[in-house]
XYZ file of C-alpha atoms in Angstrom:
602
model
C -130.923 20.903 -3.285
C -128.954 17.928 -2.232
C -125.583 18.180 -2.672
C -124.294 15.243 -4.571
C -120.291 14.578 -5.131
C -118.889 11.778 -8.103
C -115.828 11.136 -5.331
C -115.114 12.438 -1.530
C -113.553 15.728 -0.838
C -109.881 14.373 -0.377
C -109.142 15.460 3.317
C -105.320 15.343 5.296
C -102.520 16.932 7.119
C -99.134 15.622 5.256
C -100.435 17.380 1.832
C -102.558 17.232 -1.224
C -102.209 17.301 -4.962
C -104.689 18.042 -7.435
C -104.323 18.451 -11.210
C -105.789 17.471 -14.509
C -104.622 14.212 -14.736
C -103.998 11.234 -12.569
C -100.411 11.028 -13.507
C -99.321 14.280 -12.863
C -101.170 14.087 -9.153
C -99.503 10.754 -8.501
C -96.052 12.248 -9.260
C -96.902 15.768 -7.042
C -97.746 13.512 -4.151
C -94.591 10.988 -4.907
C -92.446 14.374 -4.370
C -94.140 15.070 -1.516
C -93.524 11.686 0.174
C -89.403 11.681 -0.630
C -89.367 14.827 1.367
C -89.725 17.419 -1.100
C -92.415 20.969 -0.404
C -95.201 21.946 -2.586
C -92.827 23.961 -5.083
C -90.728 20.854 -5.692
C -93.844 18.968 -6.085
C -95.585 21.489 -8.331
C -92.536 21.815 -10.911
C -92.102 17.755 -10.751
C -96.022 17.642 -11.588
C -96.276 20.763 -14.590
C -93.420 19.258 -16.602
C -94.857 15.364 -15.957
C -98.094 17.032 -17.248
C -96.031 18.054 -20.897
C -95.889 14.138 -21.453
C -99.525 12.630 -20.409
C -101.393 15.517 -21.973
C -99.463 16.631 -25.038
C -102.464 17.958 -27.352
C -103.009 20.525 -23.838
C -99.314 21.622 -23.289
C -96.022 21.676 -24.002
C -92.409 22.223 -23.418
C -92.934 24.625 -25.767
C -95.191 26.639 -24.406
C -96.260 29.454 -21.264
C -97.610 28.806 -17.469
C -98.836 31.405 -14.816
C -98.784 30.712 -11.082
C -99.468 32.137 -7.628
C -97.293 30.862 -4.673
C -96.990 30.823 -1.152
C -94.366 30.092 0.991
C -96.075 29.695 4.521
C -95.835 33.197 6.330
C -95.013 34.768 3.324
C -96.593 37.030 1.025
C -98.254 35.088 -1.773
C -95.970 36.196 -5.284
C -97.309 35.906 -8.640
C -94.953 34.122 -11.207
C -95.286 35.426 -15.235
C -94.327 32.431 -16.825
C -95.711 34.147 -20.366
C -93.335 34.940 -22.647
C -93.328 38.422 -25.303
C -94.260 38.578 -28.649
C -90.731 38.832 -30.988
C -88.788 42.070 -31.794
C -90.310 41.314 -35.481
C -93.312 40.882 -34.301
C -95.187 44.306 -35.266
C -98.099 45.067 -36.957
C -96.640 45.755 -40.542
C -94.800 42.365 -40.179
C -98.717 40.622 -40.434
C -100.487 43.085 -42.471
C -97.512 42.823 -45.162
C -98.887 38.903 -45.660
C -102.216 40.202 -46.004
C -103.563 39.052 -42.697
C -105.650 41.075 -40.793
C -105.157 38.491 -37.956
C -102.913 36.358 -36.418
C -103.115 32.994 -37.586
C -103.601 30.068 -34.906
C -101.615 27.777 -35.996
C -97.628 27.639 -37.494
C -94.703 29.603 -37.058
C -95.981 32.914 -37.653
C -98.001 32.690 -33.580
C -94.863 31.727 -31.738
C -94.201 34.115 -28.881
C -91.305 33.133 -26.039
C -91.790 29.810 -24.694
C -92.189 30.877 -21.067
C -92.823 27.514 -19.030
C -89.319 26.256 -18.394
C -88.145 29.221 -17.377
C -90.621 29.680 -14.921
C -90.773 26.460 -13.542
C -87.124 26.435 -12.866
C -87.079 29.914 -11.337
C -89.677 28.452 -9.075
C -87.179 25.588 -8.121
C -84.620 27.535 -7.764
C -86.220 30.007 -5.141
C -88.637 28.282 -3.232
C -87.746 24.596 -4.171
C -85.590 21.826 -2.532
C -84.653 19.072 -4.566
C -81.953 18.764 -7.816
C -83.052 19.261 -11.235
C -82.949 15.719 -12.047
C -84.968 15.088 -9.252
C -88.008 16.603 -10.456
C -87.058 16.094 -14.210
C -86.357 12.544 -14.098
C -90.639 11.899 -13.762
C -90.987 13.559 -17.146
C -88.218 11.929 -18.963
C -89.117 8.425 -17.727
C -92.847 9.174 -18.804
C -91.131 10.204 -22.233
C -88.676 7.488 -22.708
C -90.947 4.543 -21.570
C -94.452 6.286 -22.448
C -97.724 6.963 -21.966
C -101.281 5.904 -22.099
C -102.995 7.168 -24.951
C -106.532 9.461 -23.731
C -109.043 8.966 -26.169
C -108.598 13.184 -26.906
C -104.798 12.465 -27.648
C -106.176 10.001 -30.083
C -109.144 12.342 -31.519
C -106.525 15.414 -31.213
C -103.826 13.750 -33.582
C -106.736 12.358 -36.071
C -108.288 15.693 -36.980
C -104.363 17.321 -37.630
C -103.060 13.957 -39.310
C -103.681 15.151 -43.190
C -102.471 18.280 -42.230
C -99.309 16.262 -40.578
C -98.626 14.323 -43.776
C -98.970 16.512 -45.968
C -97.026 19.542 -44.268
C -95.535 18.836 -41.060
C -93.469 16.014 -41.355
C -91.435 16.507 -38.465
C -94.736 16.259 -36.035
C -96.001 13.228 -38.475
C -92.675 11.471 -36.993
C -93.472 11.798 -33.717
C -97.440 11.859 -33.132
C -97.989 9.211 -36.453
C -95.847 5.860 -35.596
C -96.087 3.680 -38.443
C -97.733 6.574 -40.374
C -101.015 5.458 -38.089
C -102.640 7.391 -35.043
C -102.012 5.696 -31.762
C -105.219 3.711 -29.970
C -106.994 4.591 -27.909
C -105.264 3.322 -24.594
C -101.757 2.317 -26.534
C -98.329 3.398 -25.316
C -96.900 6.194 -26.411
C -92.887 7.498 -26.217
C -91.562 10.849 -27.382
C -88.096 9.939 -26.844
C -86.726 13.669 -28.451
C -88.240 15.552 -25.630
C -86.456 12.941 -22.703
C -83.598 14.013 -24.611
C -83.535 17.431 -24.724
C -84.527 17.418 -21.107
C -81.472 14.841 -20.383
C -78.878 16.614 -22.224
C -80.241 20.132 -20.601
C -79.413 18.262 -16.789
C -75.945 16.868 -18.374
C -74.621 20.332 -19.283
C -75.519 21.841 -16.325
C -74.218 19.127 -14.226
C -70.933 19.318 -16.229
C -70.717 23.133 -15.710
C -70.168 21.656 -11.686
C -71.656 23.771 -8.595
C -74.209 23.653 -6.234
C -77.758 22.984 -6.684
C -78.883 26.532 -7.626
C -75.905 27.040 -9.569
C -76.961 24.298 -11.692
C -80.294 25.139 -12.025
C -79.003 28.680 -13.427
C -76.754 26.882 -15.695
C -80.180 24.816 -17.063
C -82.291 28.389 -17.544
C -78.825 29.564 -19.390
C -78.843 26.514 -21.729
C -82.601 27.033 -22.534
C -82.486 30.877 -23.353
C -78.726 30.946 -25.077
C -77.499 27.530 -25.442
C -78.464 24.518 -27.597
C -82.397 24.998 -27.419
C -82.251 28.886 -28.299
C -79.838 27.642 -31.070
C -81.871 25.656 -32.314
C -85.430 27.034 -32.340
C -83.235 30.207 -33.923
C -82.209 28.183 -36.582
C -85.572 26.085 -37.474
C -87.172 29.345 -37.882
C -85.196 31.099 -40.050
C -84.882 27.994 -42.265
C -88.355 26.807 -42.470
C -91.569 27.730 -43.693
C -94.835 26.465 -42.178
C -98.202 25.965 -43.340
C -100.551 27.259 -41.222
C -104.275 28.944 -40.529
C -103.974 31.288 -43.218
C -103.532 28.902 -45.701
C -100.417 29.783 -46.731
C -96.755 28.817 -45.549
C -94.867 31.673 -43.500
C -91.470 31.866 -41.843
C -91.687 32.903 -37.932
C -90.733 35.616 -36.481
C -88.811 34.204 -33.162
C -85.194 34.338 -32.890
C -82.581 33.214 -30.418
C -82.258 37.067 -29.500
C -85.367 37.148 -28.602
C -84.780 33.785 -26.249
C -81.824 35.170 -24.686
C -83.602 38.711 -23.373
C -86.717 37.499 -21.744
C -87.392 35.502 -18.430
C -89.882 34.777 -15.698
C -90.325 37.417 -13.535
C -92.233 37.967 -9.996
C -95.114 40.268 -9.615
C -97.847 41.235 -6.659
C -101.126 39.987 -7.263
C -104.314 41.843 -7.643
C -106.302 41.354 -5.185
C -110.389 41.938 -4.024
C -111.973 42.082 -1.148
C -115.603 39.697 -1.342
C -116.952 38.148 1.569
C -114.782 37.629 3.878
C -112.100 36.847 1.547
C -109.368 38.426 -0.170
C -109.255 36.981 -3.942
C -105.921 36.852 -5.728
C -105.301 36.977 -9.354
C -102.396 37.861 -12.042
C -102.418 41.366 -13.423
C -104.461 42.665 -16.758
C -102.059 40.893 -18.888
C -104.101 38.221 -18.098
C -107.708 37.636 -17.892
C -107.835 37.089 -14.503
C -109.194 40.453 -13.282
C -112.142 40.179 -14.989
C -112.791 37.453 -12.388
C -112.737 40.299 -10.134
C -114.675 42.440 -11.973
C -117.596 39.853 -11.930
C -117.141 39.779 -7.803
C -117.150 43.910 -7.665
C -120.568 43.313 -9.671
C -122.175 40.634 -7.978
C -121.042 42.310 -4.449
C -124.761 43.899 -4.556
C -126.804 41.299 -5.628
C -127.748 38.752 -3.186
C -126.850 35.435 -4.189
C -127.131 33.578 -0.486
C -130.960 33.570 -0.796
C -130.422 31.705 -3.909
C -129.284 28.309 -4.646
C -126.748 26.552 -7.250
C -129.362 25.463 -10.128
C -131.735 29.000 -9.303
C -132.437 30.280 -12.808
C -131.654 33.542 -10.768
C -128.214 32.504 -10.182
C -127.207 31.612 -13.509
C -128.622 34.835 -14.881
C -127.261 37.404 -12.338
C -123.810 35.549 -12.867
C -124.177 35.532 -16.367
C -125.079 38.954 -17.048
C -122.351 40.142 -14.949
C -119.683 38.309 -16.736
C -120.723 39.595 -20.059
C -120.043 43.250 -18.362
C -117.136 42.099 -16.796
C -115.159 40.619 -20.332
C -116.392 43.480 -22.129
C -114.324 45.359 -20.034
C -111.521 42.805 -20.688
C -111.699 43.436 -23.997
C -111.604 47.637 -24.260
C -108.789 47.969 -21.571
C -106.904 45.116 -20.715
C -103.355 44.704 -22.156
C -99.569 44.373 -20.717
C -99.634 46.997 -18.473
C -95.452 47.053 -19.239
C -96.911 48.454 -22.765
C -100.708 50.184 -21.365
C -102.037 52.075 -18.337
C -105.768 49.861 -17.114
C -106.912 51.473 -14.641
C -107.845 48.586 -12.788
C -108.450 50.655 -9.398
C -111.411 52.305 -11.242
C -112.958 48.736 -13.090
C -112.550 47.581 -9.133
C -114.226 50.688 -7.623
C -117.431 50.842 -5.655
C -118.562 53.398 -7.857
C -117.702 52.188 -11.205
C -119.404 48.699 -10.423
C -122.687 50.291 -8.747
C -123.386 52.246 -12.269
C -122.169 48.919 -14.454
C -124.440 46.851 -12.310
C -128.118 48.735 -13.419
C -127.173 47.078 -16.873
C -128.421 43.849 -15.488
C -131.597 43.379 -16.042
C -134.615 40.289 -15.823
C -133.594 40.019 -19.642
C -130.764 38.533 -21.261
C -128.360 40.988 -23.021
C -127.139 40.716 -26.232
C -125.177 43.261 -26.887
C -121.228 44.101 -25.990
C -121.384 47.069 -23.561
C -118.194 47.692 -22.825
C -117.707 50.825 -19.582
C -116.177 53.926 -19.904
C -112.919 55.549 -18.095
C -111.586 58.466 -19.190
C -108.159 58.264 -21.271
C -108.029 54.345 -20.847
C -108.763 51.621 -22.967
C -110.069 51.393 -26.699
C -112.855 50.314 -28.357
C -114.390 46.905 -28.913
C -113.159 45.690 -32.149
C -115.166 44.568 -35.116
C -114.962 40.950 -35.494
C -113.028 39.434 -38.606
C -115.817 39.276 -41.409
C -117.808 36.282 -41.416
C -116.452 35.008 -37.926
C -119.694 34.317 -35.636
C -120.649 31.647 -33.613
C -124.130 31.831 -34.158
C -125.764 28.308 -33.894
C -123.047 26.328 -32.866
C -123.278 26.380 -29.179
C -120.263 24.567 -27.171
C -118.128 24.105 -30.669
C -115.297 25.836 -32.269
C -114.441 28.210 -29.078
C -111.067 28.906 -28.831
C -110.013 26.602 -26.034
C -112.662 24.020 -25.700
C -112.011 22.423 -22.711
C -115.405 20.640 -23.189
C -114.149 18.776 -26.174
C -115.259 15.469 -26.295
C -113.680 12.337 -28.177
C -116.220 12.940 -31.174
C -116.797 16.503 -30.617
C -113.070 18.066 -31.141
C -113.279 21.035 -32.211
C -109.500 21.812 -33.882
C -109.107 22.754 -36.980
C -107.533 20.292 -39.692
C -105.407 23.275 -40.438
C -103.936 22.853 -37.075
C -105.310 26.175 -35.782
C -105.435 26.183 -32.293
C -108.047 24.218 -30.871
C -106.232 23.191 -27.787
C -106.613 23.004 -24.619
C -104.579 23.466 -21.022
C -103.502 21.572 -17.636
C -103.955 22.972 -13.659
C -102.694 21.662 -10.761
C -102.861 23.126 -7.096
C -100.739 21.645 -4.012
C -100.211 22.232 -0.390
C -97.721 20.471 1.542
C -97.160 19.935 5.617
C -95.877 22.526 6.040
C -98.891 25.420 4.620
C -96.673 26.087 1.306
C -99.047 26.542 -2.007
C -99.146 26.407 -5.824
C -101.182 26.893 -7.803
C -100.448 26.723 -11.807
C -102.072 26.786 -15.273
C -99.623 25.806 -18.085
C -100.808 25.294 -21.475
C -99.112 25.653 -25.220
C -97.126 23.819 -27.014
C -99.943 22.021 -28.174
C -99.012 18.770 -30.512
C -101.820 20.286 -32.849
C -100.679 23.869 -33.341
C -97.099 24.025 -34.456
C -94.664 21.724 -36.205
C -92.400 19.719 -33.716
C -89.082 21.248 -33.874
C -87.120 17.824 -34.191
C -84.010 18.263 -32.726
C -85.682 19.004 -29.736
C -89.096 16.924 -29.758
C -91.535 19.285 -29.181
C -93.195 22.511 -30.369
C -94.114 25.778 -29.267
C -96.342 27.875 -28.143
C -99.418 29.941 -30.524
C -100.237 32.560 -27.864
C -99.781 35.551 -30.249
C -103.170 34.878 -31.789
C -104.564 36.714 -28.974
C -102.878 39.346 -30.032
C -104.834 41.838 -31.976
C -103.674 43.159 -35.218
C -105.056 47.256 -34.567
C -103.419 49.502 -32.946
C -106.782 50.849 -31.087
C -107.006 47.491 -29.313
C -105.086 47.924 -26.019
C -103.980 43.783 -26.422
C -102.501 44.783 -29.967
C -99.408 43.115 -31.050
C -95.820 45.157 -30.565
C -92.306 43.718 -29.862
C -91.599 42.665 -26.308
C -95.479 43.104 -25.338
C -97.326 40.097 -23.469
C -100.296 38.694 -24.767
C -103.302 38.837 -23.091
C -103.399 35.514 -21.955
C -106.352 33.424 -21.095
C -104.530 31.421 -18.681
C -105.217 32.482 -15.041
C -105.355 30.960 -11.551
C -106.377 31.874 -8.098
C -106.176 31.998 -4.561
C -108.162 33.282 -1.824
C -106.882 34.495 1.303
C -108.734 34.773 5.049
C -107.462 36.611 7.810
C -104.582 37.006 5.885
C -103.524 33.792 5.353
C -104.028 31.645 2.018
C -106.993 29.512 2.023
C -107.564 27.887 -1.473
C -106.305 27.907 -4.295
C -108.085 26.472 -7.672
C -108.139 26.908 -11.257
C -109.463 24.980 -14.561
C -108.890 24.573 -18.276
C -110.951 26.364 -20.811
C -109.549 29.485 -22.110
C -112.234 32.316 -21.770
C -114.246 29.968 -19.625
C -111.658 30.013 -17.004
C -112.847 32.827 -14.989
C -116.629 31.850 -15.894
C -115.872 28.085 -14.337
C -113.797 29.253 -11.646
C -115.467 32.077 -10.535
C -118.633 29.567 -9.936
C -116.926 27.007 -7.934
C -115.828 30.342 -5.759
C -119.876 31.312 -5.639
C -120.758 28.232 -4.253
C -118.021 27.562 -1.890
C -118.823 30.893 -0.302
C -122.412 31.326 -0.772
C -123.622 28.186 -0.435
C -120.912 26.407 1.622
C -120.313 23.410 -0.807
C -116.861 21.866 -0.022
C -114.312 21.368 -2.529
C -115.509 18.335 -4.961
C -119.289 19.756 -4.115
C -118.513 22.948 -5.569
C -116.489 21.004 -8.934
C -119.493 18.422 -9.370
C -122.260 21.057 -9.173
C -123.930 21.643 -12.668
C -121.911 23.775 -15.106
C -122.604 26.302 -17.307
C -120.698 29.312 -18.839
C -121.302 31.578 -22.043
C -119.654 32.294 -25.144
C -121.392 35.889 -25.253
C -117.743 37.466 -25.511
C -115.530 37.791 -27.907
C -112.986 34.821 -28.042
C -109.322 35.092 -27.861
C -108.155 32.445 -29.936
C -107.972 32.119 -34.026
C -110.516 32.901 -35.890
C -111.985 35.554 -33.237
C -115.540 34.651 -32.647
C -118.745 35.208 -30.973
C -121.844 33.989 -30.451
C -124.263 37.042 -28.639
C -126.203 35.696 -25.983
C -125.203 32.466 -25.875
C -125.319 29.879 -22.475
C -124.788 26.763 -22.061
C -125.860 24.346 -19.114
C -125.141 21.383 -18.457
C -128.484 18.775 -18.542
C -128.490 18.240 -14.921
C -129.948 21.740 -14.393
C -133.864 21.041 -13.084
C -136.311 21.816 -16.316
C -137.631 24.596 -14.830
C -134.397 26.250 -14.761
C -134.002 25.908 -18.057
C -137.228 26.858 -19.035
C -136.914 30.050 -17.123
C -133.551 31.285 -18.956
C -135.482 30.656 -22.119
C -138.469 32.975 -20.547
C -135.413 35.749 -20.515
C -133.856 35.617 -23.689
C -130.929 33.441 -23.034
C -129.844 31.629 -26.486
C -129.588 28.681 -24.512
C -127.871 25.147 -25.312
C -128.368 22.331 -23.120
C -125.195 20.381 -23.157
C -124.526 17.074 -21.851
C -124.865 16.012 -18.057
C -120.970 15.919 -17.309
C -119.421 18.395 -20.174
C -118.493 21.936 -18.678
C -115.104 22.349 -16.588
C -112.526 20.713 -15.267
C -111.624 22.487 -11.954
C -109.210 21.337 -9.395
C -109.100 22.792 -5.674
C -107.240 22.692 -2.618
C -107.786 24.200 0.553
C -106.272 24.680 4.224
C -109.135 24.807 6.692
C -110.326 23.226 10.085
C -106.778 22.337 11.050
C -106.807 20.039 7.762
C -105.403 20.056 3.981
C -108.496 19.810 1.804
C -108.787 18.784 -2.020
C -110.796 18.154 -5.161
C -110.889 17.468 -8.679
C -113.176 16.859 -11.553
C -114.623 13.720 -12.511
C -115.440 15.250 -15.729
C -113.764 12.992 -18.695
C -112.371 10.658 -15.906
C -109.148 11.960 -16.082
C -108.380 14.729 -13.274
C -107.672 13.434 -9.580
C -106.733 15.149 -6.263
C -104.624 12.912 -3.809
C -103.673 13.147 -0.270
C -103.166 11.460 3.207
């Protein structure tokens, strides 16, 4: 097959951004150029991306990374905040839930992103905090252009705005109407907070990293603790359940937690060493798939074989099984990830895979680890709806949004990856905060984050909800290392698709030796098979989608094996970015999906 790319693999030595959207790339690369590394770059670009893509993050709400500094170890960064001290068990089931809703108050976990992306300044960056604020606050104060999924987003959640979230209704409905399509649009309370956050910390005098202590103080006990503390205890929400609730977040809570540094996990495939967050997050099960597919071989194969798609399919459904019986904060549970990673763990898992499609959830066995897979809420299956109402649907389209009128969470997340002159790397993932899922707090001009819906509500569930516990995020990004030195990094949108979308642009880079943009443009597909993490909890048993640029007698063949197949549009699954230090040259890519993501670089 010829390989065919919408845009050149962007290819340089002074450095390259890549992200979700051409904004935030313009302003990575704009750092870059005044002198500032990747880490300067990278925090400029994740809180630029807060104001351009507002229905996909948030001030509000929780990022992961993985960085480099150049002859350093790579470090992860857990920018995911804990569920509240209130937050147990009898605190849900004493409403009468059974789960955690996915939209209002009663979801809020820490907001984890500003913390994180300051610590990141502070330790490996260069420049002031109004230097790589003042992007976000000019994008704020002057505005925006309006995507047509900002649009689509705020139209499905504007009864639900009117009706019972005023204080979002002042912000997102101007003139009580949605913005165009293409229209300008200012949140002037979130330049605000943000300006008065640099003012107080300026005031407080000091150096550079003085001040940027000062900032993470004001956010976790000053004026924005203060007041999230006080909205929630005086306010109650509608949300998912159909009821209004109170939260369960308090200042306290705000002033215990912050980002904190971790090793990576790491797996040995190919030639390369693949690095990913910890079992708090998905991410593993990225490596899981690798430890499965490591005796299959894929390199007599090709992108679009129906082979391909099945072996990788199959394995992932093993693979997120296994997320779902034993992963969890591993501050909270013991995974034995050593064994899911083992030789001899993956050589019995991978006789499950078979020339037919499976549809059941099969789940491995280690001793004393793990629980069970859960029953599903009753009456919440996917069956029939393909591509729709998963949690995260990155592959929302304008007329095909899939959130909730309730404002459950529906939304979505941002990526970027950069590498400056000098071999430094980020890569990054934020999301929450969604305009969608939670009221805007208005003295502050935003809203927070819904993460606790992945939070199960039984205690057999390794992921379930306690005070202080992480939730077992979706959000995950990567890096792969050669001969011990970083490579590339990448990630995408798309909640449990992450580590389905991801782990194929890997395949193909290293299989088939597509180059960055090949590997993003090649024809998607992932499966909704697994259980999802978001509000209401669903599945859909052996379900795959492809994208329509597969050849017919791929498709043909999965339906020969049982797939319950769905052919989706030509240009609808993913939205990967990449970047990559090879052949004495930065490399970088993005998605042309939804004309929106760009990679830049000289």
């Amino acid at each position: 097959m010829q390989n065919f790319t919408t845009r050149p693999e962007i290819v340089g030595d002074f450095g390259v951004v890549a992200s979700t959207h051409w904004i935030g790339s313009g302003v990575g690369m704009s750092v870059l150029e005044r002198g500032g590394n990747a880490f300067d770059a990278a925090v400029a670009t994740g809180f630029t991306l807060q104001i351009v893509e507002p229905h996909l993050n948030g001030p509000g709400g929780e990022v992961p990374m993985i960085v480099a500094k150049n002859g350093e170890a790579p470090r992860v960064i857990c920018g995911q905040g804990v569920a509240p001290a209130a937050a147990t068990i009898g605190a849900y089931t004493s409403l009468g839930l059974d789960i955690v809703p996915g939209s209002g108050l009663l979801s809020a976990v820490v907001p984890g992103a500003f913390d994180a992306w300051l610590m990141l300044l502070l330790d490996y960056g260069t420049l002031h905090l109004r230097d790589v604020l003042s992007y976000a606050i000019s994008y704020a104060q002057n505005g925006v252009p309006v995507l047509p999924n900002i649009a689509g987003t705020i139209g499905n959640v504007k009864g639900l705005f009117n009706e019972h979230w005023h204080s979002s209704a002042d912000v997102y409905l101007p003139n009580g109407q949605v913005p165009s399509v293409g229209s300008r649009f200012k949140n002037p309370g979130i330049a605000k907070t943000y300006l008065r956050i640099i003012e107080e910390a300026e005031s407080a005098g000091g150096n550079r990293e003085q001040q940027i202590e000062k900032a993470r103080s004001i956010w976790r006990e000053g004026f924005v603790a203060d007041t999230i503390d006080s909205y929630f205890r005086q306010n109650e929400m509608m949300d998912s359940s159909g009821r209004r609730n109170k939260g369960l977040l308090s200042g306290d809570d705000m002033a215990r937690w912050q980002a904190s540094y971790e090793e990576p996990l790491g797996y040995h495939y190919k030639g390369y060493d693949v690095l990913k967050t910890g079992p708090w997050g998905q991410g593993p099960a990225f490596l899981q798939q690798l430890a499965l597919l490591k005796g299959v071989d894929l390199d007599v194969l090709s992108p679009t074989d129906p082979d391909f798609v099945h072996q990788v399919v199959e394995a992932s459904k093993l693979a997120f099984a296994d997320r779902e019986a034993f992963y969890g904060d591993p501050d909270f549970v013991d995974v034995s990830m050593a064994t899911l990673l083992s030789n001899e763990y993956n050589d019995q898992r991978r006789k499950l895979i078979g020339e037919m499609a499976s549809l059941e959830q099969r789940p491995g066995y280690v001793d004393g680890h793990g629980g069970p897979i859960l029953d599903r809420p009753k009456g919440k299956t996917r069956e029939g709806r393909a591509n729709k109402d998963m949690g995260e649907p990155t592959v929302a389209r304008f007329d095909d949004l899939s959130t909730g009128s309730d404002g459950r969470t529906k939304g979505d997340t941002c990526h970027l990856d950069i590498i400056d002159q000098w071999g430094n790397m980020v890569t990054a993932t934020p999301s929450g905060g969604w305009l969608q899922s939670s009221p805007v707090i208005p003295e502050l001009g935003f809203c927070l984050t819904n993460r606790a819906q992945m939070f199960w509500l039984d205690e057999r569930s390794p992921s379930c909800i306690a005070p202080g516990k992480r939730p077992r995020t979706t959000l995950s990004v990567s890096m792969a290392m050669k001969d011990g030195a970083p490579e590339m990094i990448f990630g995408t949108p798309g909640g449990d698709q992450q580590d389905q979308w991801s782990l194929h642009h890997f395949l193909r880079y290293v299989h088939f030796g597509q180059n960055l943009q090949e590997a993003i443009d090649a024809p998607g597909f992932h499966s909704n098979h697994i259980p999802s993490s978001f509000f209401p909890r669903e599945i859909d048993a052996g379900h795959l989608v492809v994208e329509g640029r597969f050849p017919q007698a791929t498709i043909d063949e999965l339906l020969k094996r049982g797939h319950k197949l769905h052919v989706d549009g030509d240009w609808t699954l993913g939205r990967m970015t990449a970047a990559s230090k090879t052949g004495g040259f930065l490399r970088a890519g993005a998605n042309a999906r939804f004309m929106q993501g760009y990679a830049v670089g000289r």
